[in-house]
Each structure stands twice: as C-alpha cells, then as structure tokens.
Amino acid sequence: MTALRPRRLMPLLEILAPLAALLVVAVSYRVVTASGKPEIPISPTVVALLLGANLLSFMVLMVLAARRVALHRAARSGLGGRARLHVRLVAFFSLIATAPTLLVVIFASLLFQLGTEFWFSDKATVVLRSSERVAQAYVTESKERLLGDILAMSGDLRSALSATTIDDPRFAPFFARQVAYRGLSESAIISVDRAGTPQLIALANLDKRPLDKRLPPETLPFLAGGQPRITAAAGDRIEGTILLDAASRTYLYISRQSDRNVLAQAARARSALGDYVATVDRARALQLRFNILLMIIALAILGIAIWVAMTVADRLVRPVNDLVAAARRVAAGDLSARVHIDPSPDEIGTLGSAFNRMTRKLGEQTGALVAANSQLESRSAFIEAVLSGVTAGVISVDADRRITLVNPSARAMLALEEPVDGLPLADISPELHHILDAGDREAVVQIVIAGEPRTLSVRSVAAEGARVLTFDDITQRLADQRRAAWADVARRIAHEIKNPLTPIQLAAERLQRRYGKEISSDPGVFERLTATIVRQVGDMRRIVDEFSSFARMPKPAFREEAIVDIARQAMFLQEVAHPSISFSLDSEGMTPTMVCDRRQLGQALTNLVKNAVEAIEENPAQHAPGVIAMTIRVAERRLRIVLADNGPGLPPERERLTEPYMTTRKRGTGLGLAIVRKIVEDHLGTLALRDRPGGGTMVEMDFDLEALGSLAVEGEDRAGTAAEEAKFPELKRSGTG
C-alpha cells in the first residue's frame, strides 16, 4: 500500500498544480490592483510573498513537466520502466536548483525593496522637506534679524530727524554709526518724487546697483502702509526697505551680505523635492517590473538546470550502477572495492578514477587514523594524569570559549559538581570570561563561590586558537599578608602609645591628691577633669592592650581540655553581667574533650559572647528579649561550636569583619573577631559568620579533633622543655635558642 502512494499522488499533483498556479495569478492580480494608490509602493513583504507564491507555482509546473519528459525517456531505455534514475536525477537537480533560486530571488526582492523603501517612504519626504526647511530657516532667520534691525534703525532715524535735518553735519556720522553698530553691509535713505523717480539722499557702503533695483516702483504701494519689505531676491544678500517719512516720501534701505551657497541650496532643495515627487508617482510600476524580471530570470535558471539534469542523467545511467555496487561494498567496510574505468577520458571515467583513488586513500588514512587515535589516547591519558596531580586550577576553552577541559583542582576551586564540558565559560565563571575579553595574560580576580569571596591569581595562555586558563586560590595568602601587616601596625602603635600613658595617669592622680584639697574655686570641676583624664587613660591602656594581644599572640599550649567547661565559663561571666538576656548551652548531655589552649579558646568564646551581647544591647529595633544560644556537637571526629543570637544580624561587609580594625560599632577596636579568627586558625579550625534563620547572627567554629590530637604530644614536649629551663636557667642561657 505504501509503494502505491507516490503513483497515486503524482497524477493528483499534476492536476492540482495548474489550478493552484491560476489561483495564485488571480490573487496576485487582485492584490496588485487593489492595494492603495498607484503611486504608493506595495509592502516589500507582500510583494515578496506574491513573488514567492507565483515563482513556486510555476517552478512546480516546470518540474512536473520535466518529470513527465524523463519518464518517457526512461521508458525508451534498456531497463524500461525500472530505469528510474533519469527521473530521480531530474527531480533532484530541479529541487537543488529550485530551493536556492527561490530563496535568492525572494532575498534579492526583499533586499532591493527594503533598500529602496526609504526613498519611497514618508521618511524620505520628511528628509527632503527638512533639508528644504533648513535652508529656508537660514533665510528666514536672516530676514527676521534684518527686520529687527530696520525697525530699530528707522525708529532711531525718525527720532534724530525730529531734532535735526539730513543736511545737518552731525547726521552723517550718526547715520554711519547706525550702519556700523548693526553690522550692515549697505544702507541708504532714498526719496521718491511725484514722478516716481528715486533720489539718493544719504548712503553708506553702497555699490553700483541702480536705485530702482533697491527700491522697485511696484513695492511703493506696499511700503506706503508703513510695513517693512524684506527680500533675498538679490541672491547674495538680504535686503530691507521701510517708509521713513510719508510726507516727504522718504524710505530707508539696508542690506546684509549672506552666503550665496545657502541661498542657492534653498532653491536646489525645492527642485530636488519636485523631482522626488515625480519619481514617487512611478514607484509601484518600477517595483512590479523589477519583481517580474526576477521571476523570469529564476524560471530561466530552473529551465537550464532541468536541461542539464537530463543531459547528465543520460551519461550517468550506464556506469552509475557499477559505482553504486562498489559504494555499497565500501559502506560495508570493504575498502578494497574498485570499479572498471572506461578508457574514454570523460567525466564518468574521471569519477571512476576518483572513486578508486578515494577507496585507496581511505584505506591508507584509516590505518593512519587508527594509529593517530591510539597515540592521542595515550597522550590524553598522560595529560589527564598530570592535570589531576597539580594543585593549580586549569581550564581549557576553544575558539568559541566553550569549555573543553577542567582539572580536579579547578572543579574544587569553582565548586563545580555537574559536567561542564561544552558549556560556555561565561555561564560557569563570568569573571574568568571577562579576563579573556580584556586580553590580559595575568590578572587577579575576585569571585564568589558558595557565598564566600575568593581571590584567584589567573594566567591566560593562547594555544592553537584555544585558550588555557591556570589559576591559584590566593585568598588565604592575601589574608595572611594583611594580618601580618596589621600586626606590625599594632605593634608599632602599642609601642608608641603605651609609654606616655603611665606618666599621664600618674601626673593626673598626683594632681588629684596634691592639689585636690587646695582648689578653692570649682573643686568639683577639677575633680571631674582629673577623673576624666584617669578614666580615659585607662580606656586607652585597654585599647593598647588589645593591640598588644593581637600583635604578640602567644603560641598556644595544647592540652586536652573539657570544652563544655570552657564554654560554660565564658557564658557564665556574661550571664551574671546581663541578667536581661537569656543564655543557653546545649551539648546533648555529652562532655567532649579537645586538645586546645584553654586560655586562648576561652578568650575566643568570651569575645564572641561579648560581641553577641553588645549587638543585642546596641540594637535600637530590639523589642523581643535577647537570646544567646551556644551548641556543641561532635560528629565524625570533628567538633563544631555554634553561637547564635537574635540581634540585628550581619552587615553587608560581613566578609571583612574578621580583618583587623574592621568594626561596625562606635566603641569597637575591630580586633575582637580578628583575634578569634587567629585563635581558631592556630587550632587548625575554620570560622564562619552566617545569618541566623529568623533574624540574628550565627558564628560557627569547626575543629578537626584528629589533627589537634597530634598537637598534644608537641605541646607536652614544649611544656617539658619549659619546665627544665625554669628549673635549670643556665641551660637556656647556654643553649642555642
């Protein structure tokens, strides 16, 4: 049933195709004759659709006719009705010629129409009219300026003539100044007698043009009404005339030189606008002629393609079967297949020779490819082994910046869990992608991974059209450098400030003791001032002590301690001082031990609890009772201490809170969290600041109990050495250390 479908479809198509072609022609005629005014071009999209529909219908008719001819020629061949290669080649060549021809013609039509659409659109008219208006605007502005000058000057002259006469020697300099002040090119006072003859009374910079050109007789009735006349008819200047005195029929003439090119441009703009309007009237006719010509050329191309297809089919039918059989053997994997070559040097013989060369080279190249693939696989395995062992992250991208290789270190640094091969680098890390855009070979970038900022030192290298990025995580290195720098600053500040504090305090106390009873005027003020000095010196000493503690943090003495006791003591000290805040300690009934420095760890916990208390007390929006909860958990040889409060929460610059001298409170020194972090890191732990669910802050400290256990032995050795040195001081003096 399936094999019979094409035989039933083709006769039906041969009947429907002519009817469809007639319908398309009728619809096209209707659209062309009914689409608006004749001078308005049809929409390029509509014309392209009509052109495509007509062209496609006529192409189908030509292909069907060529198929019918090919069937007759196949029936006369030796294979009879089974020789379908003629028909298939004709159909194939026709389709090959039809599709690109149709696309090219439609594209050419759209390109031409869209390219010329502007010139037949309202925008072009606006452009031409705007250019004409611009030129006219210049003339209009010049006329308006001259109008203002002639009105003002005529008023000044009337005022002057009311007090004197034109024959007065003072009038000529006054008239010249009027011309000079207003930047006029020419000026004259002209009198017209009863016969209509103009006579020159006064002038300034007047050229040789006759007076009747400056004051045409036909303009006298208009000027008699007192209105000025401004014109640009001279072509190189703007002229103005106004009645100065009606009784004596005296007129004032002025002019100002203007750009001859601009005045001529205004005339050319009007001429161009007229030519454009005439062209627009023929726009639709030009549009239809062009598209009809395109359709004729396309049909001619298709006819040539069909003729070529029939000619080629005749020559290919005979030897093509041998080629098909040999090709099937090659497809089955037999690369030794060869075809018999006709001794005549024609295209088929060339094709046979090319086929034989192809199969021979395929055999050679297949062997070479197998060897090359084996070598590539061994090299790839070696490279992967090398990259998996380096600590630096390595990412390779192709020319389109899609990832081709990521080593394990890069996956760990960028927290990549899913496969990323083939993905754009910009989707994985926009910061690394920006380095490629900037073209930098080396750069330091800041990225955020899992909510934590990281600093990477990146190096970019080009390799055969691809790029290889290598990067190291230098976050900790930079933090260590900053802490070392701050420690040096703290040591210097403590050294410079601590020395004068004691003399200041002693001097204030001595003043208070020695002269407190001798002060007769305002003894209370003296007492408060000296007490203030003593108190402020005490505050400064406390700050300096914090500086000193941060700068000279002692090396911890590791011993096995009960961590719950240390935490309970830190909580108890604050609980007694702040009864309004609810304190809780949860260790699930366990009493875990940890190798640590009891004093330092207690100091760290005390600082954290103190920070939580201050955050709650200094929060103006704190309405609910303050709550501070500490939990201690042990799992998989790791001990975690979490301190949570319901205070205001962390500020936006939370990642910098553990840096020295970074504080958000008014009286803070910024050293508390820096000291806590130093103590935690000395205990091989990690410190994290997070938001508490429901509001507030959570501080998490995580310690590796197994790693700390190895430090207990070293701590005992150091403690024994210290005891020996204390017992025998001469050992320390005579030793090396």
XYZ file of C-alpha atoms in Angstrom:
737
model
C 0.000 0.000 0.000
C 2.874 2.376 0.843
C 4.569 1.723 -2.515
C 1.410 2.747 -4.358
C 1.053 6.108 -2.681
C 3.561 8.058 -4.856
C 1.882 6.676 -8.001
C -1.479 7.934 -6.809
C -0.095 11.242 -5.559
C 1.733 12.353 -8.709
C -1.310 12.309 -11.058
C -3.301 14.244 -8.477
C -0.465 16.739 -8.162
C -0.314 17.154 -11.959
C -3.994 18.137 -11.893
C -3.864 20.412 -8.862
C -0.649 22.269 -9.778
C -2.082 24.138 -12.829
C -5.216 25.047 -10.889
C -3.090 26.345 -7.995
C -0.979 28.373 -10.433
C -4.099 30.021 -11.939
C -5.422 30.785 -8.458
C -2.098 32.352 -7.380
C -2.019 34.520 -10.534
C -5.588 35.703 -9.929
C -4.939 36.501 -6.288
C -1.723 38.343 -7.198
C -3.550 40.447 -9.791
C -6.240 41.279 -7.282
C -3.718 42.308 -4.611
C -1.698 44.457 -7.034
C -4.731 46.314 -8.382
C -6.454 46.786 -5.017
C -3.508 47.786 -2.780
C -3.914 51.523 -2.194
C -2.971 54.346 -4.545
C -0.941 53.585 -7.707
C 1.863 55.926 -6.648
C 2.359 54.138 -3.297
C 4.610 51.012 -3.463
C 3.230 47.770 -2.147
C 4.715 46.489 1.099
C 8.008 44.616 0.443
C 6.758 41.677 2.490
C 3.564 41.408 0.436
C 5.475 41.657 -2.840
C 7.980 39.024 -1.680
C 5.125 36.678 -0.713
C 3.406 37.190 -4.067
C 6.689 36.692 -5.914
C 7.449 33.521 -3.939
C 3.951 32.103 -4.476
C 3.972 32.769 -8.240
C 7.528 31.561 -8.661
C 6.883 28.402 -6.647
C 3.735 27.541 -8.618
C 5.478 27.974 -11.994
C 8.528 26.043 -10.768
C 6.283 23.152 -9.715
C 4.734 23.146 -13.185
C 8.174 23.081 -14.826
C 9.400 20.269 -12.556
C 6.279 18.181 -13.245
C 6.711 18.718 -16.984
C 10.401 17.726 -16.737
C 9.411 14.607 -14.767
C 6.964 13.606 -17.490
C 9.680 14.017 -20.142
C 12.134 11.986 -18.024
C 9.567 9.191 -17.678
C 9.197 8.969 -21.456
C 12.977 8.865 -21.919
C 13.332 6.219 -19.195
C 10.660 4.095 -20.865
C 12.714 4.093 -24.092
C 15.886 2.917 -22.301
C 17.027 -0.685 -22.000
C 15.756 -1.019 -18.423
C 12.289 0.126 -19.386
C 10.018 1.317 -16.594
C 12.571 0.287 -13.944
C 15.072 2.934 -15.118
C 14.046 5.483 -12.521
C 17.474 7.144 -12.290
C 16.579 9.589 -15.054
C 13.509 10.713 -13.142
C 15.321 10.922 -9.829
C 18.240 12.890 -11.252
C 15.891 15.333 -12.954
C 13.864 15.711 -9.759
C 16.998 16.049 -7.648
C 18.649 18.648 -9.892
C 15.358 20.518 -10.185
C 14.927 20.659 -6.422
C 18.573 21.643 -5.972
C 18.051 24.489 -8.441
C 14.588 25.407 -7.180
C 15.304 25.905 -3.486
C 18.326 28.256 -3.726
C 16.886 30.081 -6.719
C 13.640 30.694 -4.889
C 15.472 31.860 -1.760
C 17.890 34.063 -3.693
C 15.109 35.688 -5.720
C 12.990 36.384 -2.635
C 16.051 37.678 -0.796
C 17.026 39.878 -3.755
C 13.477 41.214 -3.945
C 13.379 41.985 -0.243
C 16.870 43.443 -0.279
C 16.097 45.713 -3.221
C 12.723 46.796 -1.875
C 13.896 47.321 1.674
C 16.894 49.196 0.329
C 14.687 51.487 -1.732
C 11.772 51.574 0.696
C 13.246 54.584 2.433
C 13.340 56.602 -0.779
C 9.638 55.973 -1.409
C 8.561 56.453 2.201
C 7.343 59.365 4.237
C 10.765 59.461 5.900
C 12.452 60.379 2.623
C 9.852 63.065 2.043
C 10.475 64.342 5.563
C 14.234 64.353 4.929
C 13.886 66.302 1.671
C 11.350 68.668 3.143
C 13.532 69.087 6.238
C 16.573 69.963 4.125
C 14.458 72.496 2.251
C 13.179 73.856 5.568
C 16.724 74.091 6.964
C 17.821 76.211 4.020
C 14.682 78.300 4.276
C 15.183 78.606 8.033
C 18.544 80.230 7.422
C 16.968 82.711 5.026
C 14.048 83.292 7.398
C 16.369 83.858 10.362
C 18.420 86.318 8.337
C 15.271 88.117 7.275
C 13.970 88.288 10.843
C 17.280 89.642 12.058
C 17.287 92.276 9.307
C 13.648 93.073 10.099
C 14.597 93.821 13.704
C 17.495 95.980 12.558
C 15.421 98.028 10.070
C 12.615 98.617 12.588
C 15.083 99.745 15.265
C 17.148 101.824 12.854
C 14.104 103.523 11.326
C 12.949 104.448 14.816
C 16.368 105.882 15.679
C 16.480 107.880 12.414
C 12.982 109.288 12.921
C 13.968 110.405 16.414
C 17.130 112.032 15.062
C 15.323 113.734 12.146
C 12.742 115.151 14.529
C 15.558 117.102 16.207
C 17.685 117.915 13.143
C 17.750 117.583 9.357
C 19.531 115.326 6.941
C 21.689 118.269 5.846
C 22.960 118.751 9.400
C 26.710 117.831 9.547
C 26.027 115.730 12.667
C 23.541 113.482 10.865
C 26.075 111.759 8.564
C 28.277 110.426 11.436
C 25.122 109.353 13.292
C 23.887 107.517 10.192
C 27.293 105.793 9.732
C 27.311 104.652 13.355
C 23.855 103.133 12.929
C 25.159 101.098 9.984
C 28.340 100.022 11.758
C 26.707 99.100 15.071
C 24.193 96.826 13.359
C 26.797 95.128 11.132
C 25.035 96.148 7.901
C 26.680 95.819 4.502
C 24.809 98.730 2.885
C 22.374 101.430 3.844
C 20.748 104.360 2.117
C 17.998 106.933 2.532
C 16.050 107.280 -0.730
C 13.476 109.901 -1.617
C 10.860 109.357 -4.377
C 9.482 112.384 -6.159
C 5.992 112.801 -7.571
C 7.093 111.253 -10.879
C 8.215 108.111 -9.081
C 11.935 108.702 -9.629
C 14.125 107.611 -6.696
C 16.783 110.027 -5.458
C 19.652 109.172 -3.102
C 19.784 111.416 -0.014
C 22.222 109.555 2.251
C 24.275 106.389 1.743
C 26.745 104.048 3.406
C 28.877 101.439 1.548
C 26.514 101.444 -1.394
C 27.593 99.508 -4.510
C 26.817 100.429 -8.161
C 23.438 98.746 -8.431
C 20.742 101.166 -9.623
C 18.285 102.564 -7.116
C 15.260 101.043 -8.863
C 16.713 97.602 -8.028
C 16.910 98.535 -4.368
C 13.530 100.273 -4.306
C 11.396 98.804 -7.131
C 8.462 101.053 -8.055
C 5.989 98.171 -7.707
C 6.812 97.901 -3.977
C 5.906 101.523 -3.172
C 2.170 100.840 -2.603
C 3.076 98.058 -0.143
C 5.594 100.275 1.696
C 3.115 103.140 1.883
C 1.269 101.239 4.583
C 4.297 101.525 6.871
C 5.188 97.818 6.745
C 8.823 96.870 6.013
C 9.754 94.780 2.972
C 12.440 92.076 3.479
C 13.677 90.050 0.480
C 16.510 87.743 -0.622
C 15.918 88.168 -4.345
C 19.394 89.615 -4.909
C 20.920 86.143 -4.398
C 23.884 87.236 -2.294
C 22.299 89.455 0.356
C 19.190 90.075 2.438
C 17.609 93.484 1.705
C 15.085 95.518 3.623
C 13.091 98.655 2.839
C 10.755 100.701 5.051
C 8.926 104.014 4.805
C 10.846 106.570 6.851
C 8.685 109.643 6.350
C 5.347 109.587 4.498
C 5.142 113.326 3.987
C 8.465 113.573 2.170
C 8.139 110.040 0.692
C 11.498 109.089 2.174
C 12.491 105.433 2.502
C 15.236 103.639 4.413
C 17.118 100.866 2.579
C 19.519 98.426 4.349
C 21.156 95.103 3.349
C 23.440 92.473 4.848
C 25.673 90.104 2.903
C 24.617 86.425 3.094
C 26.103 83.092 1.994
C 25.323 82.731 -1.701
C 25.623 78.903 -1.433
C 22.948 78.705 1.270
C 20.529 80.795 -0.739
C 21.206 78.645 -3.790
C 20.797 75.498 -1.657
C 17.255 76.521 -0.762
C 16.387 76.700 -4.459
C 18.050 73.344 -5.154
C 16.169 71.752 -2.244
C 12.843 72.852 -3.735
C 13.891 71.445 -7.127
C 15.009 68.101 -5.628
C 11.710 67.790 -3.776
C 9.810 68.246 -7.035
C 11.920 65.575 -8.800
C 11.364 63.184 -5.925
C 7.590 63.620 -6.060
C 7.677 62.813 -9.789
C 9.694 59.633 -9.109
C 7.319 58.504 -6.355
C 4.434 58.641 -8.830
C 6.129 55.763 -10.750
C 7.209 53.786 -7.643
C 4.731 50.902 -7.935
C 5.375 50.391 -11.664
C 9.129 50.201 -11.069
C 8.556 47.801 -8.178
C 6.422 45.391 -10.261
C 8.785 45.480 -13.257
C 11.748 44.577 -11.099
C 9.995 41.629 -9.452
C 8.631 40.307 -12.770
C 12.154 40.434 -14.187
C 13.422 38.497 -11.168
C 10.760 35.811 -11.704
C 11.657 35.446 -15.399
C 15.348 35.067 -14.575
C 14.578 32.472 -11.881
C 12.431 30.397 -14.245
C 15.174 30.586 -16.875
C 17.711 29.324 -14.342
C 15.414 26.439 -13.415
C 14.904 25.540 -17.106
C 18.670 25.441 -17.644
C 19.081 23.274 -14.543
C 16.440 20.811 -15.798
C 18.113 20.592 -19.191
C 21.487 19.971 -17.561
C 19.910 17.325 -15.332
C 18.529 15.391 -18.294
C 21.831 15.558 -20.138
C 23.827 14.397 -17.140
C 21.311 11.641 -16.371
C 21.788 10.112 -19.792
C 25.540 9.877 -19.286
C 25.391 8.630 -15.710
C 22.862 5.851 -16.017
C 25.159 3.258 -17.542
C 28.241 3.339 -15.287
C 26.454 4.500 -12.181
C 25.295 1.003 -11.275
C 28.915 -0.134 -11.003
C 29.633 2.816 -8.778
C 26.622 2.019 -6.593
C 27.733 -1.598 -6.146
C 31.291 -0.557 -5.307
C 29.992 2.108 -2.939
C 27.895 -0.488 -1.126
C 30.993 -2.651 -0.651
C 32.869 0.343 0.755
C 29.943 1.108 3.057
C 30.127 -2.487 4.290
C 33.778 -1.932 5.207
C 35.487 -3.393 2.131
C 37.947 -0.620 1.240
C 39.493 -2.798 -1.485
C 36.476 -2.276 -3.785
C 37.347 -0.859 -7.235
C 35.328 -0.002 -10.366
C 36.170 -0.661 -14.004
C 37.363 2.545 -15.685
C 36.206 3.306 -19.210
C 39.230 4.178 -21.361
C 37.421 7.236 -22.743
C 38.574 10.301 -20.796
C 35.136 11.616 -19.888
C 33.575 12.696 -16.595
C 32.423 9.202 -15.723
C 35.920 7.853 -16.275
C 37.274 10.645 -14.099
C 34.652 9.806 -11.481
C 35.677 6.138 -11.569
C 39.350 7.069 -11.194
C 38.480 9.427 -8.344
C 36.428 6.677 -6.691
C 39.319 4.230 -6.913
C 41.737 6.814 -5.530
C 39.281 7.616 -2.786
C 38.965 3.980 -1.682
C 42.747 3.559 -1.759
C 43.324 6.714 0.284
C 40.526 5.786 2.652
C 42.328 2.538 3.370
C 45.603 4.379 3.975
C 44.012 7.120 6.069
C 42.004 4.654 8.111
C 45.203 2.934 9.174
C 46.820 6.291 9.921
C 43.776 7.403 11.899
C 43.819 4.244 13.977
C 47.477 4.824 14.831
C 46.888 8.535 15.489
C 43.902 7.799 17.713
C 45.939 5.352 19.717
C 48.670 7.960 20.171
C 46.138 10.651 21.067
C 44.530 8.405 23.640
C 47.869 7.739 25.303
C 48.724 11.464 25.287
C 45.281 12.347 26.621
C 45.669 9.851 29.451
C 49.105 11.309 30.266
C 47.793 14.910 30.244
C 44.839 13.991 32.436
C 47.158 12.272 34.892
C 49.392 15.355 35.032
C 46.488 17.809 35.392
C 44.826 15.734 38.105
C 48.003 15.948 40.183
C 48.620 19.715 40.052
C 47.186 21.994 42.733
C 46.528 24.875 40.345
C 43.189 25.027 38.549
C 43.332 24.519 34.781
C 40.514 25.273 32.317
C 40.841 24.989 28.546
C 38.366 26.678 26.178
C 38.050 26.531 22.390
C 37.778 29.439 19.958
C 34.085 29.863 20.865
C 35.056 29.955 24.574
C 33.364 26.680 25.338
C 34.996 24.546 27.994
C 36.960 21.566 26.687
C 38.923 20.549 29.784
C 38.665 21.108 33.549
C 41.068 19.520 36.020
C 40.002 18.395 39.533
C 41.641 21.393 41.229
C 39.589 23.803 39.097
C 36.414 21.877 39.925
C 37.196 22.135 43.621
C 38.057 25.860 43.499
C 34.952 26.775 41.472
C 32.681 24.261 43.295
C 31.706 22.546 40.026
C 29.694 19.388 40.598
C 27.938 18.807 37.259
C 29.820 18.086 33.988
C 30.722 21.372 32.299
C 32.403 20.168 29.100
C 30.936 22.029 26.130
C 29.329 24.770 28.235
C 30.233 28.449 27.644
C 32.834 29.773 30.078
C 30.623 32.819 30.731
C 27.933 30.546 32.232
C 30.415 28.888 34.612
C 32.526 31.896 35.647
C 31.791 35.358 34.175
C 34.912 36.713 35.920
C 37.241 34.327 34.043
C 35.368 35.061 30.821
C 35.963 38.787 31.387
C 39.727 38.150 31.558
C 39.601 36.695 28.044
C 37.658 39.780 26.877
C 40.222 42.104 28.450
C 43.110 40.222 26.798
C 45.217 40.191 29.969
C 47.852 37.450 30.291
C 47.887 37.714 34.081
C 45.210 39.103 36.367
C 43.825 38.856 39.885
C 40.047 38.448 40.089
C 37.507 38.393 42.895
C 34.803 35.719 42.644
C 32.090 34.489 44.987
C 31.855 30.711 45.455
C 29.176 29.196 47.684
C 28.521 32.657 49.149
C 32.171 33.245 50.106
C 34.513 35.661 48.281
C 37.659 34.148 46.794
C 40.686 35.794 45.202
C 42.253 33.971 42.247
C 45.552 34.668 40.510
C 44.830 33.855 36.853
C 47.161 33.357 33.897
C 45.855 33.123 30.321
C 47.827 31.450 27.509
C 46.811 31.077 23.845
C 47.284 27.637 22.285
C 46.358 26.978 18.629
C 43.202 29.055 18.575
C 42.186 27.942 22.062
C 42.934 29.492 25.448
C 44.191 27.831 28.614
C 43.494 29.440 31.986
C 45.546 28.467 35.035
C 44.689 29.934 38.421
C 45.546 29.603 42.108
C 43.443 30.493 45.139
C 45.415 33.231 46.920
C 42.630 34.222 49.317
C 44.383 32.847 52.383
C 47.754 34.197 51.276
C 46.348 37.731 50.959
C 44.567 37.402 54.316
C 47.820 36.301 55.951
C 49.650 39.232 54.400
C 47.000 41.659 55.645
C 47.082 40.175 59.139
C 50.874 40.357 59.201
C 50.739 43.982 58.099
C 48.096 44.833 60.694
C 50.092 43.014 63.389
C 53.110 45.162 62.557
C 50.938 48.281 62.708
C 49.501 47.168 66.066
C 52.961 46.512 67.480
C 54.179 49.952 66.443
C 51.052 51.711 67.755
C 51.231 49.865 71.081
C 54.926 50.724 71.423
C 54.452 54.417 70.636
C 51.301 54.969 72.757
C 51.852 52.772 75.801
C 54.997 54.560 77.054
C 53.422 58.016 77.725
C 50.217 56.584 79.261
C 51.757 55.802 82.688
C 53.261 59.313 83.199
C 49.971 60.881 82.169
C 47.996 58.737 84.607
C 50.470 59.277 87.436
C 50.525 63.023 86.814
C 46.715 63.206 86.859
C 46.492 61.143 90.053
C 49.181 63.292 91.730
C 47.343 66.454 90.733
C 44.201 64.985 92.225
C 45.929 64.036 95.519
C 48.223 67.048 95.860
C 46.037 69.915 94.756
C 42.522 68.489 95.110
C 42.085 69.996 98.594
C 43.812 73.286 97.738
C 41.490 74.193 94.846
C 39.014 76.709 96.221
C 37.246 77.706 93.002
C 35.195 74.927 91.381
C 36.815 71.969 93.153
C 34.131 69.694 91.667
C 35.176 70.628 88.120
C 38.820 69.953 88.974
C 37.851 66.566 90.423
C 35.803 65.642 87.335
C 38.548 66.727 84.933
C 41.301 64.776 86.656
C 38.983 61.748 86.987
C 38.205 62.015 83.299
C 41.942 62.008 82.479
C 42.492 58.920 84.616
C 39.464 57.139 83.142
C 40.369 57.966 79.534
C 43.964 56.852 80.127
C 42.532 53.576 81.418
C 40.431 53.209 78.246
C 43.477 53.944 76.112
C 45.508 51.396 78.073
C 42.785 48.794 77.432
C 42.866 49.556 73.705
C 46.660 49.368 73.669
C 46.465 46.036 75.495
C 44.204 44.734 72.729
C 46.704 45.974 70.169
C 49.480 44.200 72.021
C 47.433 40.999 72.339
C 46.771 40.974 68.606
C 50.373 41.799 67.675
C 52.002 39.304 70.068
C 49.520 36.456 70.234
C 51.364 33.755 72.250
C 51.832 30.347 70.744
C 49.099 28.083 72.138
C 49.988 25.414 74.705
C 47.931 22.418 73.629
C 46.447 20.151 76.295
C 43.359 18.019 76.450
C 40.567 20.123 77.967
C 36.852 19.734 78.661
C 35.350 22.018 76.044
C 31.968 22.263 77.815
C 33.603 23.706 80.937
C 35.398 26.353 78.882
C 32.154 27.285 77.110
C 30.151 27.323 80.374
C 32.669 29.653 81.996
C 32.560 32.060 79.019
C 28.744 32.078 79.130
C 28.594 32.442 82.940
C 30.669 35.636 83.043
C 28.311 37.384 80.618
C 25.148 35.846 82.090
C 25.918 37.363 85.513
C 26.600 40.791 83.993
C 23.496 40.796 81.760
C 20.520 39.149 83.508
C 18.031 40.576 80.978
C 19.409 38.308 78.210
C 18.582 34.603 78.068
C 21.725 32.411 77.795
C 21.700 28.678 76.963
C 24.340 25.997 76.387
C 23.450 22.700 74.684
C 25.908 19.819 74.372
C 23.321 16.982 74.199
C 24.495 15.747 77.575
C 27.978 14.957 76.301
C 31.229 16.196 77.801
C 33.578 16.166 74.813
C 37.255 16.942 75.199
C 39.502 18.695 72.747
C 43.231 19.344 72.544
C 43.466 23.131 72.822
C 44.887 26.100 74.683
C 42.282 26.639 77.389
C 43.071 30.305 77.940
C 43.052 31.237 74.257
C 39.930 29.243 73.379
C 38.185 30.724 76.418
C 39.221 34.175 75.222
C 37.772 33.444 71.763
C 34.435 32.234 73.180
C 34.286 35.178 75.593
C 34.868 37.634 72.740
C 32.092 36.022 70.675
C 29.600 36.024 73.542
C 30.545 39.623 74.388
C 30.008 40.646 70.749
C 26.567 38.988 70.770
C 25.611 40.818 73.999
C 26.751 44.191 72.622
C 24.910 43.577 69.346
C 21.646 42.934 71.238
C 22.056 45.900 73.590
C 23.055 48.372 70.858
C 20.191 47.348 68.533
C 17.563 50.158 68.628
C 14.993 47.880 66.937
C 15.375 45.135 69.555
C 11.917 44.585 71.053
C 11.979 40.846 71.776
C 14.006 39.592 74.772
C 17.644 38.937 73.904
C 18.585 35.291 73.339
C 22.103 33.856 73.047
C 22.387 30.097 72.480
C 25.569 28.017 72.182
C 25.534 24.425 70.894
C 28.395 21.919 70.891
C 28.277 18.890 68.596
C 30.771 16.110 67.810
C 30.445 14.059 64.619
C 32.988 12.134 62.523
C 35.984 13.248 64.594
C 35.026 16.903 64.191
C 33.799 19.281 66.875
C 31.521 22.162 65.967
C 30.646 25.097 68.221
C 27.746 27.310 67.068
C 26.878 30.569 68.832
C 23.564 32.172 67.751
C 21.874 35.419 68.814
C 18.705 37.281 67.833
C 20.423 40.637 67.384
C 20.368 42.868 64.273
C 22.306 40.406 62.128
C 25.383 40.784 59.964
C 26.172 43.960 57.998
C 26.694 43.901 54.191
C 30.504 43.940 54.648
C 30.381 40.676 56.603
C 33.302 39.103 54.725
C 35.651 41.793 56.161
C 34.528 41.541 59.808
C 37.410 39.221 60.723
C 40.009 41.627 59.333
C 41.922 43.733 61.876
C 40.427 47.123 62.761
C 37.182 46.383 60.904
C 34.213 47.167 63.190
C 30.628 48.354 62.842
C 30.233 49.570 66.444
C 31.084 53.016 67.722
C 33.371 51.897 70.577
C 34.839 48.786 68.952
C 38.503 48.473 68.074
C 37.959 45.932 65.309
C 40.363 43.431 66.905
C 37.948 41.070 68.673
C 36.947 38.926 65.680
C 40.480 39.172 64.242
C 41.854 37.660 67.487
C 39.120 34.990 67.448
C 39.978 34.028 63.898
C 43.698 33.871 64.741
C 42.977 31.588 67.721
C 40.686 29.329 65.634
C 43.262 29.061 62.836
C 46.015 28.281 65.371
C 43.741 25.425 66.493
C 43.531 24.165 62.879
C 39.863 25.185 62.700
C 37.628 27.289 60.499
C 35.453 30.282 61.415
C 32.250 31.178 59.515
C 29.769 34.035 60.023
C 26.214 33.311 58.821
C 22.694 34.698 59.094
C 20.517 33.092 61.731
C 17.139 31.822 60.454
C 14.511 34.224 61.747
C 16.995 37.069 62.210
C 20.277 37.466 64.017
C 23.769 36.047 63.638
C 25.337 32.589 63.768
C 29.063 32.065 64.361
C 30.314 28.559 63.516
C 33.686 27.168 64.615
C 34.701 23.793 63.242
C 37.723 21.830 64.603
C 39.426 18.637 63.447
C 39.860 16.565 66.613
C 42.194 14.078 64.934
C 44.559 16.794 63.716
C 44.507 18.501 67.121
C 45.274 15.187 68.813
C 48.674 15.117 67.128
C 49.469 18.536 68.621
C 49.041 17.277 72.185
C 52.389 15.431 72.033
C 54.172 18.507 70.716
C 52.595 20.604 73.448
C 53.766 18.182 76.127
C 57.316 18.260 74.717
C 57.346 22.064 74.808
C 55.902 22.094 78.303
C 58.641 19.688 79.478
C 61.347 21.804 77.895
C 59.949 24.947 79.506
C 59.912 23.219 82.910
C 63.531 22.125 82.509
C 64.569 25.637 81.535
C 62.769 27.062 84.547
C 64.478 24.508 86.781
C 67.919 24.968 85.246
C 68.115 28.555 83.893
C 71.724 28.061 82.842
C 70.542 25.619 80.159
C 68.602 28.402 78.442
C 71.473 30.871 78.688
C 73.997 28.450 77.267
C 71.708 26.832 74.693
C 71.121 27.736 71.088
C 67.656 29.020 71.396
